[in-house]
């Protein structure tokens, strides 16, 4: 075919290239894989279409002479809900860490592995009408005890978590009060007691009543994967159960 004086070139397909490289001893073709686009949207028409297209692709590869040892398509939501998509292997990403992007969050037996915790570094008393943090987007409704938490958006706390996300302190959940800063945010305890050194749990598995990554995701209109991957190298990590 040609268009506008340019002649189109017939490029070899990926199967042809892979088999030629295998014949040359450059690679070994051991698997066929693809990835689900909408497996976390139950009933989406693309799900059955993708599974059918994958089966066709495997058949095409085998007809051309490929002998794949494994076929894999299922990501975490497909692993959890679509047995017809599991084939020989599954590829669980967030599921390994107890997360999923399915509506309503992960099943109860899937336990989030990551907990983010710190401690209050300052507590002070302020009067009613005190502006808190940048822009004074939060004004204390009465005399208040404010606690300073030493994590901010540079650590992974979304800047727009103000008034939406909650943290656990002294066995109770408290909303973030005021704009999240680069390195810190504030909690308003109202008339309740708080002390420097009190543990602050941003999220975890929920065992002690703390928010989960899914709770944060629901509050912020995103997915739990985004919440946990925000916390990068600035936050020290401790690993448990690792040999």
mmCIF file of C-alpha atoms in Angstrom:
data_model
loop_
_atom_site.group_PDB
_atom_site.id
_atom_site.type_symbol
_atom_site.label_atom_id
_atom_site.label_comp_id
_atom_site.label_asym_id
_atom_site.label_seq_id
_atom_site.Cartn_x
_atom_site.Cartn_y
_atom_site.Cartn_z
ATOM 1 C CA UNK A 1 0.000 0.000 0.000
ATOM 2 C CA UNK A 2 1.081 3.571 -0.481
ATOM 3 C CA UNK A 3 -0.333 6.915 0.588
ATOM 4 C CA UNK A 4 0.882 10.337 -0.467
ATOM 5 C CA UNK A 5 3.810 8.838 -2.345
ATOM 6 C CA UNK A 6 5.126 6.892 0.666
ATOM 7 C CA UNK A 7 5.405 3.121 0.413
ATOM 8 C CA UNK A 8 4.394 1.108 3.487
ATOM 9 C CA UNK A 9 6.776 -1.614 4.644
ATOM 10 C CA UNK A 10 5.585 -4.981 5.924
ATOM 11 C CA UNK A 11 7.157 -5.466 9.338
ATOM 12 C CA UNK A 12 7.522 -8.974 10.804
ATOM 13 C CA UNK A 13 5.244 -9.777 13.722
ATOM 14 C CA UNK A 14 6.495 -10.084 17.275
ATOM 15 C CA UNK A 15 6.091 -13.883 17.164
ATOM 16 C CA UNK A 16 8.255 -14.116 14.034
ATOM 17 C CA UNK A 17 10.930 -11.915 15.604
ATOM 18 C CA UNK A 18 10.892 -13.895 18.868
ATOM 19 C CA UNK A 19 11.136 -17.259 17.112
ATOM 20 C CA UNK A 20 13.926 -16.017 14.858
ATOM 21 C CA UNK A 21 15.861 -14.816 17.925
ATOM 22 C CA UNK A 22 15.271 -18.168 19.609
ATOM 23 C CA UNK A 23 16.525 -20.026 16.530
ATOM 24 C CA UNK A 24 19.637 -17.862 16.611
ATOM 25 C CA UNK A 25 20.256 -18.811 20.244
ATOM 26 C CA UNK A 26 19.700 -15.252 21.470
ATOM 27 C CA UNK A 27 16.617 -15.867 23.620
ATOM 28 C CA UNK A 28 14.381 -18.645 24.845
ATOM 29 C CA UNK A 29 10.653 -18.186 24.312
ATOM 30 C CA UNK A 30 9.202 -19.558 27.539
ATOM 31 C CA UNK A 31 5.945 -17.667 28.003
ATOM 32 C CA UNK A 32 3.135 -15.593 26.604
ATOM 33 C CA UNK A 33 1.697 -12.788 28.713
ATOM 34 C CA UNK A 34 -0.674 -9.863 28.610
ATOM 35 C CA UNK A 35 -2.314 -7.613 31.181
ATOM 36 C CA UNK A 36 -5.916 -6.906 32.151
ATOM 37 C CA UNK A 37 -7.134 -3.324 31.729
ATOM 38 C CA UNK A 38 -10.452 -3.437 33.593
ATOM 39 C CA UNK A 39 -10.378 -6.528 35.812
ATOM 40 C CA UNK A 40 -11.190 -4.318 38.805
ATOM 41 C CA UNK A 41 -14.439 -3.265 37.108
ATOM 42 C CA UNK A 42 -16.691 -6.349 37.415
ATOM 43 C CA UNK A 43 -18.825 -6.913 34.328
ATOM 44 C CA UNK A 44 -16.805 -4.591 32.080
ATOM 45 C CA UNK A 45 -17.148 -5.794 28.451
ATOM 46 C CA UNK A 46 -13.403 -5.639 27.884
ATOM 47 C CA UNK A 47 -12.798 -8.489 30.338
ATOM 48 C CA UNK A 48 -14.226 -11.308 28.216
ATOM 49 C CA UNK A 49 -12.841 -9.649 25.069
ATOM 50 C CA UNK A 50 -9.312 -9.571 26.510
ATOM 51 C CA UNK A 51 -9.432 -13.170 27.679
ATOM 52 C CA UNK A 52 -10.618 -14.278 24.236
ATOM 53 C CA UNK A 53 -7.937 -12.188 22.519
ATOM 54 C CA UNK A 54 -5.284 -13.703 24.774
ATOM 55 C CA UNK A 55 -6.404 -17.239 23.942
ATOM 56 C CA UNK A 56 -6.219 -16.343 20.245
ATOM 57 C CA UNK A 57 -2.728 -14.903 20.691
ATOM 58 C CA UNK A 58 -1.499 -18.044 22.431
ATOM 59 C CA UNK A 59 -2.968 -20.185 19.653
ATOM 60 C CA UNK A 60 -1.298 -17.997 17.019
ATOM 61 C CA UNK A 61 2.074 -18.269 18.746
ATOM 62 C CA UNK A 62 1.799 -22.033 19.072
ATOM 63 C CA UNK A 63 0.721 -22.411 15.454
ATOM 64 C CA UNK A 64 3.824 -20.471 14.423
ATOM 65 C CA UNK A 65 6.005 -22.924 16.335
ATOM 66 C CA UNK A 66 6.324 -21.410 19.790
ATOM 67 C CA UNK A 67 6.225 -23.807 22.730
ATOM 68 C CA UNK A 68 5.481 -21.582 25.742
ATOM 69 C CA UNK A 69 5.889 -23.195 29.138
ATOM 70 C CA UNK A 70 3.635 -20.654 30.842
ATOM 71 C CA UNK A 71 0.727 -18.410 29.914
ATOM 72 C CA UNK A 72 -0.168 -15.593 32.278
ATOM 73 C CA UNK A 73 -2.745 -12.820 32.161
ATOM 74 C CA UNK A 74 -4.248 -12.274 35.617
ATOM 75 C CA UNK A 75 -3.284 -9.290 37.770
ATOM 76 C CA UNK A 76 -4.507 -8.972 41.374
ATOM 77 C CA UNK A 77 -8.217 -8.276 40.680
ATOM 78 C CA UNK A 78 -8.333 -10.979 38.016
ATOM 79 C CA UNK A 79 -6.627 -13.419 40.386
ATOM 80 C CA UNK A 80 -9.266 -12.689 43.024
ATOM 81 C CA UNK A 81 -12.383 -12.735 40.832
ATOM 82 C CA UNK A 82 -11.722 -14.301 37.399
ATOM 83 C CA UNK A 83 -10.651 -17.958 37.570
ATOM 84 C CA UNK A 84 -10.917 -18.176 33.784
ATOM 85 C CA UNK A 85 -8.067 -15.663 33.514
ATOM 86 C CA UNK A 86 -5.566 -17.496 35.720
ATOM 87 C CA UNK A 87 -4.059 -19.868 33.117
ATOM 88 C CA UNK A 88 -0.646 -21.196 34.280
ATOM 89 C CA UNK A 89 0.526 -18.290 36.450
ATOM 90 C CA UNK A 90 -0.926 -15.186 38.072
ATOM 91 C CA UNK A 91 0.829 -11.867 38.676
ATOM 92 C CA UNK A 92 -0.348 -10.329 41.916
ATOM 93 C CA UNK A 93 1.070 -6.864 42.475
ATOM 94 C CA UNK A 94 -0.702 -5.007 45.252
ATOM 95 C CA UNK A 95 -2.282 -8.276 46.346
ATOM 96 C CA UNK A 96 1.093 -9.414 47.676
ATOM 97 C CA UNK A 97 0.865 -6.499 50.119
ATOM 98 C CA UNK A 98 -2.748 -7.132 51.096
ATOM 99 C CA UNK A 99 -4.271 -4.566 48.739
ATOM 100 C CA UNK A 100 -6.580 -4.605 45.753
ATOM 101 C CA UNK A 101 -8.342 -2.123 43.506
ATOM 102 C CA UNK A 102 -11.676 -3.952 43.477
ATOM 103 C CA UNK A 103 -14.793 -1.967 44.422
ATOM 104 C CA UNK A 104 -15.104 -2.002 48.193
ATOM 105 C CA UNK A 105 -11.438 -2.822 48.679
ATOM 106 C CA UNK A 106 -9.771 -6.176 49.275
ATOM 107 C CA UNK A 107 -11.623 -9.152 50.769
ATOM 108 C CA UNK A 108 -11.447 -9.403 54.547
ATOM 109 C CA UNK A 109 -8.903 -12.211 54.494
ATOM 110 C CA UNK A 110 -6.420 -10.084 52.537
ATOM 111 C CA UNK A 111 -4.527 -8.174 55.236
ATOM 112 C CA UNK A 112 -2.634 -4.948 54.422
ATOM 113 C CA UNK A 113 1.041 -5.473 55.203
ATOM 114 C CA UNK A 114 2.173 -1.853 55.535
ATOM 115 C CA UNK A 115 1.770 0.412 58.559
ATOM 116 C CA UNK A 116 2.906 4.044 58.627
ATOM 117 C CA UNK A 117 3.455 5.433 62.112
ATOM 118 C CA UNK A 118 5.240 8.297 63.802
ATOM 119 C CA UNK A 119 4.918 10.348 67.026
ATOM 120 C CA UNK A 120 3.708 13.805 67.931
ATOM 121 C CA UNK A 121 6.674 16.151 68.161
ATOM 122 C CA UNK A 122 4.848 19.171 69.620
ATOM 123 C CA UNK A 123 1.603 19.844 71.455
ATOM 124 C CA UNK A 124 0.284 23.317 72.225
ATOM 125 C CA UNK A 125 -2.868 25.024 73.432
ATOM 126 C CA UNK A 126 -4.527 27.678 71.277
ATOM 127 C CA UNK A 127 -7.607 29.846 71.591
ATOM 128 C CA UNK A 128 -10.775 29.652 69.552
ATOM 129 C CA UNK A 129 -10.447 31.235 66.132
ATOM 130 C CA UNK A 130 -6.797 30.296 65.620
ATOM 131 C CA UNK A 131 -5.769 29.792 61.994
ATOM 132 C CA UNK A 132 -3.946 26.529 61.360
ATOM 133 C CA UNK A 133 -1.287 25.972 58.673
ATOM 134 C CA UNK A 134 -0.958 27.577 55.230
ATOM 135 C CA UNK A 135 -3.920 29.613 54.035
ATOM 136 C CA UNK A 136 -5.693 29.258 57.399
ATOM 137 C CA UNK A 137 -8.040 26.804 55.709
ATOM 138 C CA UNK A 138 -8.822 25.462 59.161
ATOM 139 C CA UNK A 139 -9.890 27.707 62.037
ATOM 140 C CA UNK A 140 -10.205 26.232 65.510
ATOM 141 C CA UNK A 141 -13.898 26.263 66.502
ATOM 142 C CA UNK A 142 -13.035 26.561 70.194
ATOM 143 C CA UNK A 143 -10.092 26.391 72.582
ATOM 144 C CA UNK A 144 -8.010 23.540 71.237
ATOM 145 C CA UNK A 145 -5.087 21.234 71.776
ATOM 146 C CA UNK A 146 -3.073 21.005 68.555
ATOM 147 C CA UNK A 147 -0.577 18.249 67.847
ATOM 148 C CA UNK A 148 2.182 18.447 65.242
ATOM 149 C CA UNK A 149 2.865 15.303 63.186
ATOM 150 C CA UNK A 150 6.324 15.200 61.495
ATOM 151 C CA UNK A 151 5.241 13.853 58.121
ATOM 152 C CA UNK A 152 4.178 15.880 55.097
ATOM 153 C CA UNK A 153 3.736 15.741 51.359
ATOM 154 C CA UNK A 154 7.476 15.278 50.832
ATOM 155 C CA UNK A 155 7.100 12.030 52.759
ATOM 156 C CA UNK A 156 3.970 10.862 50.944
ATOM 157 C CA UNK A 157 1.033 12.448 52.771
ATOM 158 C CA UNK A 158 -1.227 13.967 50.078
ATOM 159 C CA UNK A 159 -1.421 17.745 50.416
ATOM 160 C CA UNK A 160 -5.190 17.666 49.979
ATOM 161 C CA UNK A 161 -5.684 15.174 52.849
ATOM 162 C CA UNK A 162 -6.882 18.070 55.036
ATOM 163 C CA UNK A 163 -10.327 17.305 56.441
ATOM 164 C CA UNK A 164 -10.500 14.017 54.556
ATOM 165 C CA UNK A 165 -7.923 11.529 55.796
ATOM 166 C CA UNK A 166 -7.797 10.453 59.437
ATOM 167 C CA UNK A 167 -5.068 9.163 61.759
ATOM 168 C CA UNK A 168 -5.207 7.095 64.936
ATOM 169 C CA UNK A 169 -3.931 8.634 68.169
ATOM 170 C CA UNK A 170 -4.723 7.396 71.693
ATOM 171 C CA UNK A 171 -7.189 4.836 70.377
ATOM 172 C CA UNK A 172 -9.273 7.328 68.426
ATOM 173 C CA UNK A 173 -9.325 8.561 64.867
ATOM 174 C CA UNK A 174 -8.695 12.244 64.242
ATOM 175 C CA UNK A 175 -8.964 14.188 60.976
ATOM 176 C CA UNK A 176 -6.046 16.162 59.613
ATOM 177 C CA UNK A 177 -6.594 19.830 60.493
ATOM 178 C CA UNK A 178 -5.328 22.408 58.026
ATOM 179 C CA UNK A 179 -3.200 22.200 54.905
ATOM 180 C CA UNK A 180 -0.602 19.422 54.854
ATOM 181 C CA UNK A 181 2.864 21.016 54.733
ATOM 182 C CA UNK A 182 6.012 19.661 53.131
ATOM 183 C CA UNK A 183 7.265 18.083 56.356
ATOM 184 C CA UNK A 184 4.363 18.123 58.795
ATOM 185 C CA UNK A 185 0.634 18.349 59.434
ATOM 186 C CA UNK A 186 -1.581 19.225 62.398
ATOM 187 C CA UNK A 187 -4.276 17.396 64.335
ATOM 188 C CA UNK A 188 -6.872 19.244 66.438
ATOM 189 C CA UNK A 189 -7.727 17.310 69.613
ATOM 190 C CA UNK A 190 -10.285 19.860 70.745
ATOM 191 C CA UNK A 191 -10.595 19.538 74.497
ATOM 192 C CA UNK A 192 -9.030 16.072 74.625
ATOM 193 C CA UNK A 193 -5.587 15.394 76.051
ATOM 194 C CA UNK A 194 -2.506 14.742 73.933
ATOM 195 C CA UNK A 195 1.202 14.677 74.690
ATOM 196 C CA UNK A 196 4.436 14.938 72.794
ATOM 197 C CA UNK A 197 5.574 11.415 71.982
ATOM 198 C CA UNK A 198 2.066 10.007 71.485
ATOM 199 C CA UNK A 199 2.067 7.454 68.670
ATOM 200 C CA UNK A 200 0.353 8.496 65.432
ATOM 201 C CA UNK A 201 -0.748 5.757 63.028
ATOM 202 C CA UNK A 202 -1.608 7.072 59.596
ATOM 203 C CA UNK A 203 -2.774 3.733 58.241
ATOM 204 C CA UNK A 204 -2.249 0.017 58.747
ATOM 205 C CA UNK A 205 -4.177 -3.269 58.663
ATOM 206 C CA UNK A 206 -6.954 -1.857 60.846
ATOM 207 C CA UNK A 207 -6.375 -4.251 63.739
ATOM 208 C CA UNK A 208 -6.405 -1.490 66.367
ATOM 209 C CA UNK A 209 -9.020 0.669 64.682
ATOM 210 C CA UNK A 210 -6.525 2.642 62.599
ATOM 211 C CA UNK A 211 -7.452 3.655 59.044
ATOM 212 C CA UNK A 212 -6.383 1.298 56.275
ATOM 213 C CA UNK A 213 -4.829 2.294 52.951
ATOM 214 C CA UNK A 214 -8.269 1.671 51.454
ATOM 215 C CA UNK A 215 -9.817 4.152 53.908
ATOM 216 C CA UNK A 216 -7.326 6.787 52.795
ATOM 217 C CA UNK A 217 -7.934 5.941 49.147
ATOM 218 C CA UNK A 218 -11.711 6.216 49.557
ATOM 219 C CA UNK A 219 -11.348 9.548 51.355
ATOM 220 C CA UNK A 220 -9.066 10.962 48.664
ATOM 221 C CA UNK A 221 -10.766 9.517 45.589
ATOM 222 C CA UNK A 222 -7.887 7.293 44.498
ATOM 223 C CA UNK A 223 -6.671 3.700 44.903
ATOM 224 C CA UNK A 224 -4.791 2.109 47.775
ATOM 225 C CA UNK A 225 -1.804 1.417 45.512
ATOM 226 C CA UNK A 226 -1.213 5.145 45.093
ATOM 227 C CA UNK A 227 -1.450 5.750 48.836
ATOM 228 C CA UNK A 228 1.198 3.210 49.838
ATOM 229 C CA UNK A 229 3.617 3.969 46.991
ATOM 230 C CA UNK A 230 3.695 7.666 47.944
ATOM 231 C CA UNK A 231 5.831 6.838 50.966
ATOM 232 C CA UNK A 232 9.351 6.698 49.581
ATOM 233 C CA UNK A 233 12.913 6.862 50.802
ATOM 234 C CA UNK A 234 12.448 9.627 53.394
ATOM 235 C CA UNK A 235 10.461 7.310 55.640
ATOM 236 C CA UNK A 236 12.596 4.731 57.526
ATOM 237 C CA UNK A 237 11.387 1.168 57.056
ATOM 238 C CA UNK A 238 11.334 -1.797 59.407
ATOM 239 C CA UNK A 239 10.659 -5.274 58.023
ATOM 240 C CA UNK A 240 9.114 -7.996 60.144
ATOM 241 C CA UNK A 241 9.071 -11.708 59.477
ATOM 242 C CA UNK A 242 12.056 -11.500 57.123
ATOM 243 C CA UNK A 243 14.728 -14.163 57.615
#
